[in-house]
Coordinates of C-alpha atoms and ligand atoms in Angstrom, one line a residue:
X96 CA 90.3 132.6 55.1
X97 CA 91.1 132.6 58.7
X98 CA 94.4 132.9 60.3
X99 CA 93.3 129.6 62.8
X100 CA 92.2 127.9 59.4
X101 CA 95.8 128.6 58.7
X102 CA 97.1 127.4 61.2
X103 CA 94.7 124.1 60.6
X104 CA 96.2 123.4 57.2
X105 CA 99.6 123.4 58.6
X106 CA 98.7 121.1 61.3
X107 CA 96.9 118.7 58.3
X108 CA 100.5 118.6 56.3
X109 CA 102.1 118.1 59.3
X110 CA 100.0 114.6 59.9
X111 CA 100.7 114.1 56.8
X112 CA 104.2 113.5 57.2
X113 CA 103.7 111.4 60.1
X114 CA 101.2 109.2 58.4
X115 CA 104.8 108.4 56.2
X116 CA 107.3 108.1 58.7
X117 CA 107.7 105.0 60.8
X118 CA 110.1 105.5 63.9
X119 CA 110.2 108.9 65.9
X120 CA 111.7 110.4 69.0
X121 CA 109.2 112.8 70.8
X122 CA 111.4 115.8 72.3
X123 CA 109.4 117.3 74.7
X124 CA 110.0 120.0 78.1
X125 CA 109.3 118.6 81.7
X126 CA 106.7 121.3 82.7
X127 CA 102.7 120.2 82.5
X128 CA 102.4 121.6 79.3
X129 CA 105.3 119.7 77.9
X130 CA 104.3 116.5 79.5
X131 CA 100.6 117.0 78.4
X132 CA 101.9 117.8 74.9
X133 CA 104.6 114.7 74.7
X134 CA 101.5 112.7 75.8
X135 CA 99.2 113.7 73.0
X136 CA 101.8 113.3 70.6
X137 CA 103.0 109.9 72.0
X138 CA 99.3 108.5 71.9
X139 CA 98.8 109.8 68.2
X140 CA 101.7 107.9 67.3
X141 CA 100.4 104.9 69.7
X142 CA 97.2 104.8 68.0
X143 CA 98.8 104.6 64.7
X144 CA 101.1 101.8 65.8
X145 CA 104.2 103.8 65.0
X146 CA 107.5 103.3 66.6
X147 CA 108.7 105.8 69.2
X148 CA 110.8 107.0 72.1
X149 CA 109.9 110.0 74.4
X150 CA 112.8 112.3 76.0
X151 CA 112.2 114.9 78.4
X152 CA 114.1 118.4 78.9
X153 CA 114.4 121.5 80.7
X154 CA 116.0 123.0 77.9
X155 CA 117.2 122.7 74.4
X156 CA 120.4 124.0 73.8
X157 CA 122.9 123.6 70.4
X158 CA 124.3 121.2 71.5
X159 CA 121.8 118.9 72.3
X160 CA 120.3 119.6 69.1
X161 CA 123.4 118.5 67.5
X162 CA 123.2 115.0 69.1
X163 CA 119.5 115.2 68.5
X164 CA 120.1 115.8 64.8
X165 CA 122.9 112.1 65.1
X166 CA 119.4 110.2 65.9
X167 CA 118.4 109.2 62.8
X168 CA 114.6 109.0 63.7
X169 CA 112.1 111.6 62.5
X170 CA 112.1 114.7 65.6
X171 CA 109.0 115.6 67.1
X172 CA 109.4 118.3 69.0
X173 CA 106.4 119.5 71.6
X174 CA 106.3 122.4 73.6
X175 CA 110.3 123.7 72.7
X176 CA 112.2 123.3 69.5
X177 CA 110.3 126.7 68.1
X178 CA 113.2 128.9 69.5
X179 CA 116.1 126.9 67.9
X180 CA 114.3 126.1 65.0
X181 CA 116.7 127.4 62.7
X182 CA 119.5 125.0 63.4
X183 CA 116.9 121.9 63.8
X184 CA 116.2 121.1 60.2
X185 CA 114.2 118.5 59.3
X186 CA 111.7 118.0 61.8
X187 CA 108.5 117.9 62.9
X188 CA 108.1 121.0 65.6
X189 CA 104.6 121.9 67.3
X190 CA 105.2 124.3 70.1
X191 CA 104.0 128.1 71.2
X192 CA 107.3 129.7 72.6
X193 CA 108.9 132.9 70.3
X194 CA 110.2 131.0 67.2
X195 CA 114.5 131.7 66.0
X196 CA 114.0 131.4 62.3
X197 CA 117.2 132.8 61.1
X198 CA 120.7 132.9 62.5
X199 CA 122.4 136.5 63.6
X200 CA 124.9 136.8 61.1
X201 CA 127.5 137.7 64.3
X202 CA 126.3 134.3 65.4
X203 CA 127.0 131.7 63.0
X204 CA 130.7 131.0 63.4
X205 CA 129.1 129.9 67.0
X206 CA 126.0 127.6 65.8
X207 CA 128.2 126.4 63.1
X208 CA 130.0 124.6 65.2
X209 CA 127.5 122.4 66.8
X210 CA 125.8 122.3 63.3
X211 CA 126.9 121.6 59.3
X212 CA 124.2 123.8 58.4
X213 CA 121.8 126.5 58.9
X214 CA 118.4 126.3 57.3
X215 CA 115.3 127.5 58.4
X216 CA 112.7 124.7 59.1
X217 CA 109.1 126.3 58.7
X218 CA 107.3 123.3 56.5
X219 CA 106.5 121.0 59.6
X220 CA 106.4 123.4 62.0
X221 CA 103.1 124.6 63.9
X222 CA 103.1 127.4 65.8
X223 CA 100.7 130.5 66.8
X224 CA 103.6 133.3 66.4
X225 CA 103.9 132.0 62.9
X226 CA 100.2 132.7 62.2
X227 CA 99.8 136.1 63.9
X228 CA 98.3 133.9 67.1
X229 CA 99.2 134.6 70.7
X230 CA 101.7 131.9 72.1
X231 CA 100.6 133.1 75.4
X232 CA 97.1 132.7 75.6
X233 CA 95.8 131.7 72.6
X234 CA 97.4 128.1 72.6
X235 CA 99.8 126.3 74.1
X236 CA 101.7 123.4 73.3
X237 CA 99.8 120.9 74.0
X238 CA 97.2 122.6 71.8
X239 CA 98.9 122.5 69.0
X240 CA 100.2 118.8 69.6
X241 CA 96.6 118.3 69.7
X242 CA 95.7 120.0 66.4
X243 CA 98.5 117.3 65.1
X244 CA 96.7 114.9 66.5
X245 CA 93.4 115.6 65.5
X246 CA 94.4 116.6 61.8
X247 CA 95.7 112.7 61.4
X248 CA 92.1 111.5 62.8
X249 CA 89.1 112.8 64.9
X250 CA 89.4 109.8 67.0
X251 CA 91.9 111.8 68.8
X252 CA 89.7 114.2 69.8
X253 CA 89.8 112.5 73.3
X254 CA 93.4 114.5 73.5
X255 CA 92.0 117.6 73.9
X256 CA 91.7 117.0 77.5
X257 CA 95.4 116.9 78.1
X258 CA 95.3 119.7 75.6
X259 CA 93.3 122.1 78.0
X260 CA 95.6 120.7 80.6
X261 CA 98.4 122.2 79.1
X262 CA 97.0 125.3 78.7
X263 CA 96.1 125.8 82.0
X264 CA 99.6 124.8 83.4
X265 CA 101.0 127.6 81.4
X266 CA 98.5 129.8 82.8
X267 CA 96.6 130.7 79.5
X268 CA 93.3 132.0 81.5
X269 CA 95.0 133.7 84.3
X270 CA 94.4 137.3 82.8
X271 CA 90.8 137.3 81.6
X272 CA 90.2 134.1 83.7
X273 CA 88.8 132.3 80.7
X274 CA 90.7 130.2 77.9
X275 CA 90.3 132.2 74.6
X276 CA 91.4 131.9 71.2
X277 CA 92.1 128.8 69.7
X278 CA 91.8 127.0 73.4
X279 CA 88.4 127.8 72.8
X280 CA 88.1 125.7 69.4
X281 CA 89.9 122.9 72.1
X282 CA 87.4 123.2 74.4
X283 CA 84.4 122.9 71.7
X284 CA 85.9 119.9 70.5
X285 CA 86.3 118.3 73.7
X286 CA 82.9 119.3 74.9
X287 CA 81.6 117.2 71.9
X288 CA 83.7 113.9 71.9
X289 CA 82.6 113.8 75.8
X290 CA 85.7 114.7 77.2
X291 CA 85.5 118.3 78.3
X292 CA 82.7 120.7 80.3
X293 CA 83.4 123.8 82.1
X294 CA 81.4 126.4 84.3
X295 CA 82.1 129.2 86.4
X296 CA 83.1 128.7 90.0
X297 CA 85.8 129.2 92.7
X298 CA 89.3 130.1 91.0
X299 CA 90.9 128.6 94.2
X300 CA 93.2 125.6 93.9
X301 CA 91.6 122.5 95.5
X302 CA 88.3 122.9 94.9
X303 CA 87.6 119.1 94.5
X304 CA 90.3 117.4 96.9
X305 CA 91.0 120.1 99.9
X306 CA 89.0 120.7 103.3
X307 CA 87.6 123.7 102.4
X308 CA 89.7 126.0 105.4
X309 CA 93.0 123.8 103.7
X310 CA 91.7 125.4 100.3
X311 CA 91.4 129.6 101.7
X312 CA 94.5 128.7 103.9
X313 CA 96.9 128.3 100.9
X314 CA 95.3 130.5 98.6
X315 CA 97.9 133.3 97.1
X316 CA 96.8 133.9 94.1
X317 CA 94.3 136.3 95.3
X318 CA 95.8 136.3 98.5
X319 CA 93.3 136.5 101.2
X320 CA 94.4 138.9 103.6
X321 CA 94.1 137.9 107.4
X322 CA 93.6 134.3 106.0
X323 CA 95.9 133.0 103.5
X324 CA 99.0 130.9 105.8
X325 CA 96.5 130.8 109.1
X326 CA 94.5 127.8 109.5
X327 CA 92.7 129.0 112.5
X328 CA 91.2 132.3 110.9
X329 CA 90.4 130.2 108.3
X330 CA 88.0 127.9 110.2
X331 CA 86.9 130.5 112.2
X332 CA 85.7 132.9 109.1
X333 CA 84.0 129.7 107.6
X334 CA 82.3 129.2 111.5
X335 CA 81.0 132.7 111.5
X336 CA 79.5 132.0 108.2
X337 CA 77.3 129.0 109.6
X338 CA 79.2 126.3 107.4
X339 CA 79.4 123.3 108.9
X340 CA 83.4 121.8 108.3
X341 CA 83.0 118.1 108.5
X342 CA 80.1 116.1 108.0
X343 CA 78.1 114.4 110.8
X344 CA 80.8 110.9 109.9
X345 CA 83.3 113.3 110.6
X346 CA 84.7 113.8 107.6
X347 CA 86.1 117.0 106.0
X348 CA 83.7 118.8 103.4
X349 CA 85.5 120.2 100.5
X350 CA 84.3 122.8 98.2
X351 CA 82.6 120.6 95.9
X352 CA 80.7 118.9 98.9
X353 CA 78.7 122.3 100.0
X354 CA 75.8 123.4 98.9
X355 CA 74.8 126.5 96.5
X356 CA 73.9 128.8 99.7
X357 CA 77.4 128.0 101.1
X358 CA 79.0 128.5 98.1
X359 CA 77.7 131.7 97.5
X360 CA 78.0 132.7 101.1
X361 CA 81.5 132.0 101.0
X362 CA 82.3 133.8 97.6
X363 CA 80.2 137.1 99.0
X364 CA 82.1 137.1 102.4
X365 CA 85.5 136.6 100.5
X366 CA 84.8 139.0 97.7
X367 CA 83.8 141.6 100.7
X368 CA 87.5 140.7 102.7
X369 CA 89.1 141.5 99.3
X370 CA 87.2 145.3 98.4
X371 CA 87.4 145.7 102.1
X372 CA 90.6 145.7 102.8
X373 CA 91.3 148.0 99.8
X374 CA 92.3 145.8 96.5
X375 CA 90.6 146.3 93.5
X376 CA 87.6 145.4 92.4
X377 CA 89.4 143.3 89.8
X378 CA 91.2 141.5 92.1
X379 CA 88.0 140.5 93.8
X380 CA 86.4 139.6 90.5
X381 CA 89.0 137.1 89.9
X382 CA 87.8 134.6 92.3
X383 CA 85.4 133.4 90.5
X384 CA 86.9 131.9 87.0
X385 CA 85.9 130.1 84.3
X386 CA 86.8 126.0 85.8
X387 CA 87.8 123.1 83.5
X388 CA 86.4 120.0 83.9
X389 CA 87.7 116.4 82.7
X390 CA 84.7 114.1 82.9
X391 CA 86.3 111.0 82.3
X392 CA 88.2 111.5 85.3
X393 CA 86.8 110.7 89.0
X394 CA 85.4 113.7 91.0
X395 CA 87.0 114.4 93.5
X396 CA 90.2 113.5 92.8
X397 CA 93.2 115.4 91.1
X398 CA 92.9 114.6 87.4
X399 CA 89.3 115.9 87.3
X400 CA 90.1 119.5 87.1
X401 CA 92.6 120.8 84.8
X402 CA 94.2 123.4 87.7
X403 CA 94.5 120.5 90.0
X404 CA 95.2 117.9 87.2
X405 CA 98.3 120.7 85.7
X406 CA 100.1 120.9 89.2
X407 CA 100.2 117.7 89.8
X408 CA 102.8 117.0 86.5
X409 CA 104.4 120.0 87.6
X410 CA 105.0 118.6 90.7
X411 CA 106.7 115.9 88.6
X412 CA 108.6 117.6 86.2
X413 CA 110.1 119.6 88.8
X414 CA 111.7 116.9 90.4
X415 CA 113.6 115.3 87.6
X416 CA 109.9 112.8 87.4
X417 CA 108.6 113.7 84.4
X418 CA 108.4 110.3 83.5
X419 CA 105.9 109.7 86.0
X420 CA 103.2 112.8 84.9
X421 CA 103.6 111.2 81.9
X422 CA 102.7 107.8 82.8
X423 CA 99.6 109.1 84.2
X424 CA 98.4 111.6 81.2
X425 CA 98.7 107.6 78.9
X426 CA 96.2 106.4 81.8
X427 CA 98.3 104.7 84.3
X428 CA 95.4 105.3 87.5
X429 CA 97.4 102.5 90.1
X430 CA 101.2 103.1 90.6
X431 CA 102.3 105.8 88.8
X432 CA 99.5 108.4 90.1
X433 CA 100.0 107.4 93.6
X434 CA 103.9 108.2 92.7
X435 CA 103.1 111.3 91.3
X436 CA 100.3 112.2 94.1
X437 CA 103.8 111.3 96.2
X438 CA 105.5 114.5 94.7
X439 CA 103.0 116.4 94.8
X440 CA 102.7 115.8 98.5
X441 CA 106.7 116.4 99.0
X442 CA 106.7 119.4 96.6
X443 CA 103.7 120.9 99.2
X444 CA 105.8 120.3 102.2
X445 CA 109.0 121.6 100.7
X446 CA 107.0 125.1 99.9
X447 CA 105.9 125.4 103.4
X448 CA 109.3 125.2 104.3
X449 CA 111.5 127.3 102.1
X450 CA 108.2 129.8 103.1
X451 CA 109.4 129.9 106.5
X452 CA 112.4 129.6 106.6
X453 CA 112.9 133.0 104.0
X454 CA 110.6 134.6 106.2
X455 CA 113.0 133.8 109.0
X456 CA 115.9 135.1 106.4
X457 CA 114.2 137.8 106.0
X458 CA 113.5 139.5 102.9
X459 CA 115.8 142.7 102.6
X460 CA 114.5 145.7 100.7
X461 CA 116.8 147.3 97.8
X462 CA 115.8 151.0 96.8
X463 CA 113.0 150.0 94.6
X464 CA 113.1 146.0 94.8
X465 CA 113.7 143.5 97.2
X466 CA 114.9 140.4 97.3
X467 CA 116.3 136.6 99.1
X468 CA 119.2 134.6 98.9
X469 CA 118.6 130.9 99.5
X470 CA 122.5 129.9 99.1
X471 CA 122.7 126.5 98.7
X472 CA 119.3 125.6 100.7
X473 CA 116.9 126.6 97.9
X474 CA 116.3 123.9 94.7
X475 CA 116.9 126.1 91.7
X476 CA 113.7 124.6 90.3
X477 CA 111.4 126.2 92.7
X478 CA 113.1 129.7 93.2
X479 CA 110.4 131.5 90.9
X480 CA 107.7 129.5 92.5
X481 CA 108.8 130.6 96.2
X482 CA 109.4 134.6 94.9
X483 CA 106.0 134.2 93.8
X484 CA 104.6 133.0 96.6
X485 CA 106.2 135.2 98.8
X486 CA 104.7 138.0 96.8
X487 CA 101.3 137.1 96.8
X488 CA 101.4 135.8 100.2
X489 CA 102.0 138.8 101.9
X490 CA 105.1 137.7 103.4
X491 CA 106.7 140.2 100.8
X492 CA 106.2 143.4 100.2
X493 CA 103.4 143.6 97.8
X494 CA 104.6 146.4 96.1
X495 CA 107.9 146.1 94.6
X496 CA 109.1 143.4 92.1
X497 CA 111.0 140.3 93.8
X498 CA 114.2 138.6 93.3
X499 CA 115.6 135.2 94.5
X500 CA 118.8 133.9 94.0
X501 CA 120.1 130.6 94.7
X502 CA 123.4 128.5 93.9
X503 CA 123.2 126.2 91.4
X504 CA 124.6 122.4 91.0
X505 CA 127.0 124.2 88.9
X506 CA 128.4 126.8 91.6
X507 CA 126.4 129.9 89.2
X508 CA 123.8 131.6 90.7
X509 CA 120.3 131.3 89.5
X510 CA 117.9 134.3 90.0
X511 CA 113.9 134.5 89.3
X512 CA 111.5 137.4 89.4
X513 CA 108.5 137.9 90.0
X514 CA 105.9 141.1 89.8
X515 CA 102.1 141.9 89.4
X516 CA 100.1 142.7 86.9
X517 CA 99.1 146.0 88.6
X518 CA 103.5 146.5 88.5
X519 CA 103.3 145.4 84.5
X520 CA 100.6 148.1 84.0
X521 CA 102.9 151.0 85.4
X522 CA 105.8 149.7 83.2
X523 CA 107.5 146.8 84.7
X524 CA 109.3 144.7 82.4
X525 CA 111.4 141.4 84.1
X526 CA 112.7 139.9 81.0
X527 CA 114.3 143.2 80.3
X528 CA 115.5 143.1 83.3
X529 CA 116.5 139.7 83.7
X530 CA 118.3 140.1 79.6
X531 CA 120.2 142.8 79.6
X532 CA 121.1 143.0 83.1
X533 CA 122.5 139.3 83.3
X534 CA 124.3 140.3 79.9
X535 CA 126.3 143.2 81.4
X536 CA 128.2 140.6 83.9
X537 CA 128.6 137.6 81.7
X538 CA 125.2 135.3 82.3
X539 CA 121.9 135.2 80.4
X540 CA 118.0 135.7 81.1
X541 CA 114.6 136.4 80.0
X542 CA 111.3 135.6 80.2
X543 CA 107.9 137.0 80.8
X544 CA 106.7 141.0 81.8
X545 CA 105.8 139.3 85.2
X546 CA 107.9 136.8 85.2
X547 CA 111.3 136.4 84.5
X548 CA 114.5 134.3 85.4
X549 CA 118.6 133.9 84.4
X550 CA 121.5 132.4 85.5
X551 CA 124.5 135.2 86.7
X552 CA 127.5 134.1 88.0
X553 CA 128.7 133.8 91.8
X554 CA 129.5 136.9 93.0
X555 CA 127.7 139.1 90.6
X556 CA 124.2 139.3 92.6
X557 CA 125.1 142.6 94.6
X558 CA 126.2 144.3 91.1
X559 CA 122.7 142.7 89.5
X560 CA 120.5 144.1 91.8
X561 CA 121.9 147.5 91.8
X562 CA 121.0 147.5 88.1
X563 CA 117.9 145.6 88.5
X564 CA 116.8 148.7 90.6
X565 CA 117.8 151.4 88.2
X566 CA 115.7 149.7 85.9
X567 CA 112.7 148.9 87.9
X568 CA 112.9 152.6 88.7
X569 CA 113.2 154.0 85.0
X570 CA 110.6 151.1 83.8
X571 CA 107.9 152.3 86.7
X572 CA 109.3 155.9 86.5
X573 CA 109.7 155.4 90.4
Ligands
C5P796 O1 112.9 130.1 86.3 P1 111.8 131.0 86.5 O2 110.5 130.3 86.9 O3 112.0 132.2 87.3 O4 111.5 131.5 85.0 C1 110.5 132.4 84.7 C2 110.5 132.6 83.2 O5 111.8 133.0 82.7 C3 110.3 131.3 82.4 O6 109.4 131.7 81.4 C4 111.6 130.9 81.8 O7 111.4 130.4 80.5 C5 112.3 132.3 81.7 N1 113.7 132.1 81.8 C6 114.6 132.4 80.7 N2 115.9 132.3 80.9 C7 116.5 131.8 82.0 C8 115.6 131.5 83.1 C9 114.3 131.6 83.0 O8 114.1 132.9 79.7 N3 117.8 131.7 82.1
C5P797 O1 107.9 130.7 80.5 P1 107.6 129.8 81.5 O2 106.4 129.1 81.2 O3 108.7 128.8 81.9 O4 107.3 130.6 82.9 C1 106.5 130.0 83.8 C2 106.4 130.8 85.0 O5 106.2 132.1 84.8 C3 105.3 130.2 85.9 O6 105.9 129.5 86.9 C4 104.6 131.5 86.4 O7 104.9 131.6 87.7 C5 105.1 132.6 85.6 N1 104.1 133.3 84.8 C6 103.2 134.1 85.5 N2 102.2 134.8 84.7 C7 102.2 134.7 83.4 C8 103.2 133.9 82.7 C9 104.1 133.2 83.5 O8 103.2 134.2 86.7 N3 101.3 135.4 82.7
ZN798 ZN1 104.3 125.6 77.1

């Protein structure tokens, strides 16, 4: 038997159990995977006409689980509850984060006080760690809300949509640029209830809803060197290629208006910039991905690819909105997307200006690293987005792992980092990093290879980054 088949059979006792429960509180996290994941487990429920309450969070911690535990309701967690699942107890948990099964025996005076017991909660919980999957590109956790969801009926397989949305929020393609795994089963199932299709084209964000200069302008992610951040180069590299901008009306053509010469035109001339100017061949090969399309949404706007459809809800959840992503992944198309399309609008502009003004600031080097300190100006919520940008924008040196700290509500100091894969591949470990040296001075961290973050206290971010580049240099053997 298969591990995924496995993995199946859990998610059918799992439905199950809700099939006999009547009132539940969906916990769920505010990022587009957690919103797409609270969304496909609140329709399930909706389409079962079972009683429920969705709350959103950045985090679980102890003691939230403790009042969680006071609720009474059955707990459905999606997209977090894995890594405290051995203080949870009875629950219902589908999520792909590392899951905390038992207690550290040095730790239990601590949970023990937030909780009367310490059990280990594996019946109803689905997760691809527990099944010898990849939690970080196999599935995510809307994929396995959805294999919930589908395992109570295959009515549900409409949900796989969100499901793929999920995924690609979490960035589940971004290495091979195609979803693999049990994503894949996702896509197959979506691709027969009506829901899903997908092709090979552009990688770049906005390939349905920007002018197409808007779209190479703010590419970073490959960055596109002489034309990423300048408008004008932009237009003129698309000029000298014979594309016509606007259309004869005068309105803008986006990527989706032009046609195949144009589009291959454009890909040769940009895959060309990239070798040219000395980047790997892989680098160039990664503008052209595998794209995700959601046919039941209209083309052209921002639900009808999963990329687009993904940052818009984290465009939400990043403002304290989640409420609102969520609102639209249940089908509001009238207020609550043009609220959301609203953030997502602000969010932009807010980029473009923590951009400029940290390339005002300056980003200092520090013997193998380099980072920026956005004091008080910087919203703690889009400090790794920002260190990221800056690294792939060029703004940065492209080089050496980044590091942005900014002050918290609290008065701590929150810090994110950010690397490359070409930095993971010579050694580069951020979570490390970001683990053991916010431990040494009394904060806590961790994350990704590539990406990282923690929370240090004030004062401490001159003694961080002098360990922070003792380690980059031992990791990278610099
Ligand atoms: O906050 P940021 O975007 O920099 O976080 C990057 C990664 O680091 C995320 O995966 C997050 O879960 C992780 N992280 C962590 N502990 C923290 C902050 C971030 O594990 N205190
Ligand atoms: O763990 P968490 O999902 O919270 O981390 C998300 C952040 O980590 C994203 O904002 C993304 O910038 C970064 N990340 C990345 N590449 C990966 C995984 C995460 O850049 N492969
Ligand atoms: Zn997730």
């Amino acid at each position: 038997m298969s591990i995924s088949s496995d993995m199946w059979k859990r998610a059918l006792k799992i439905a199950e159990r809700i099939r006999k429960e009547d009132d539940f509180l969906i916990v769920t996290h505010i990022d587009a995977d957690g919103i797409t994941a609270g969304s496909i487990a609140a329709e399930t429920l909706r389409n079962l006409d079972k009683d429920f309450e969705i709350r959103f969070l950045k985090q679980l911690d102890p003691l939230t689980v403790k009042s969680l535990r006071e609720d009474g309701r059955l707990l459905w967690f999606t997209d977090l509850g894995s890594g405290s699942a051995n203080i949870i107890g009875d629950a219902i948990i589908t999520d792909h984060h590392e899951p905390v099964l038992e207690v550290p025996r040095e730790k239990r005076g601590d949970i023990l006080a937030y909780v009367d017991a310490v059990e280990t909660a594996t019946e109803y919980h689905l997760n691809p760690h527990l099944f010898s999957h990849n939690g970080s590109t196999d599935i995510s956790g809307a994929g396995t809300a959805f294999m919930a969801a589908r395992s109570i009926s295959k009515t549900n397989d409409y949900l796989s949509a969100l499901a793929i949305v999920g995924a690609v929020g979490d960035m589940q393609a971004q290495k091979t640029g195609r979803l693999t795994g049990l994503n894949r089963q996702i896509l197959e199932i979506g691709k027969k209830a009506g829901v899903l299709e997908w092709k090979m084209d552009i990688s770049l964000y906005g390939r349905e809803t920007r002018e197409i200069h808007r779209m190479l302008q703010y590419s970073n992610d490959p960055p596109f060197p002489g034309l990423t951040g300048d408008d004008k180069a932009s237009i003129a590299f698309l000029l000298d290629l014979g594309i016509d901008l606007k259309y004869e009306s005068g309105e803008w053509r986006r990527w989706i208006d032009l046609a195949d010469w144009e589009r291959k035109a454009i890909i040769n001339a940009l895959i060309n910039l990239v070798l040219d100017y000395g980047f790997p061949a892989r680098e160039a090969e990664r503008i052209i991905s595998e794209v995700y399309i959601l046919r039941n949404e209209d083309e052209g706007t921002e639900l009808h690819d999963a990329k687009e459809f993904s940052t818009l809800l984290n465009s939400c959840g990043r403002y304290g909105k989640a409420e609102i992503g969520y609102r639209v992944c249940l089908g509001d198309r009238e207020e609550y997307l043009e609220k959301a399309r609203a953030l997502l609008q602000g969010h932009r502009q807010v980029l473009v200006e923590m951009l400029n003004h940290i390339k005002d600031g300056g980003i200092r080097e520090y013997g193998s690293i380099q980072y920026f300190h956005g004091g008080n100006s910087i919203p703690e919520e889009i400090t790794g987005t920002l260190a990221g940008m800056a690294l792939s924008s060029g703004i940065a040196d492209p080089d050496r792992p980044i590091f942005a700290f900014t002050e918290k509500d609290t008065g701590e100091i929150k810090v994110s980092g950010r690397g490359t894969q070409a930095m993971v591949e010579r050694g580069l470990s951020l979570s490390e990093i970001m683990k053991k040296a916010a431990e040494k001075i009394g904060g806590a961290g961790g994350g990704h290879d590539i990406a990282a973050g923690a929370t240090i206290p004030k004062g401490s971010e001159e003694e961080f980054l002098k360990m922070a580049d003792r380690m980059v240099k031992k990791q990278m053997k610099i």
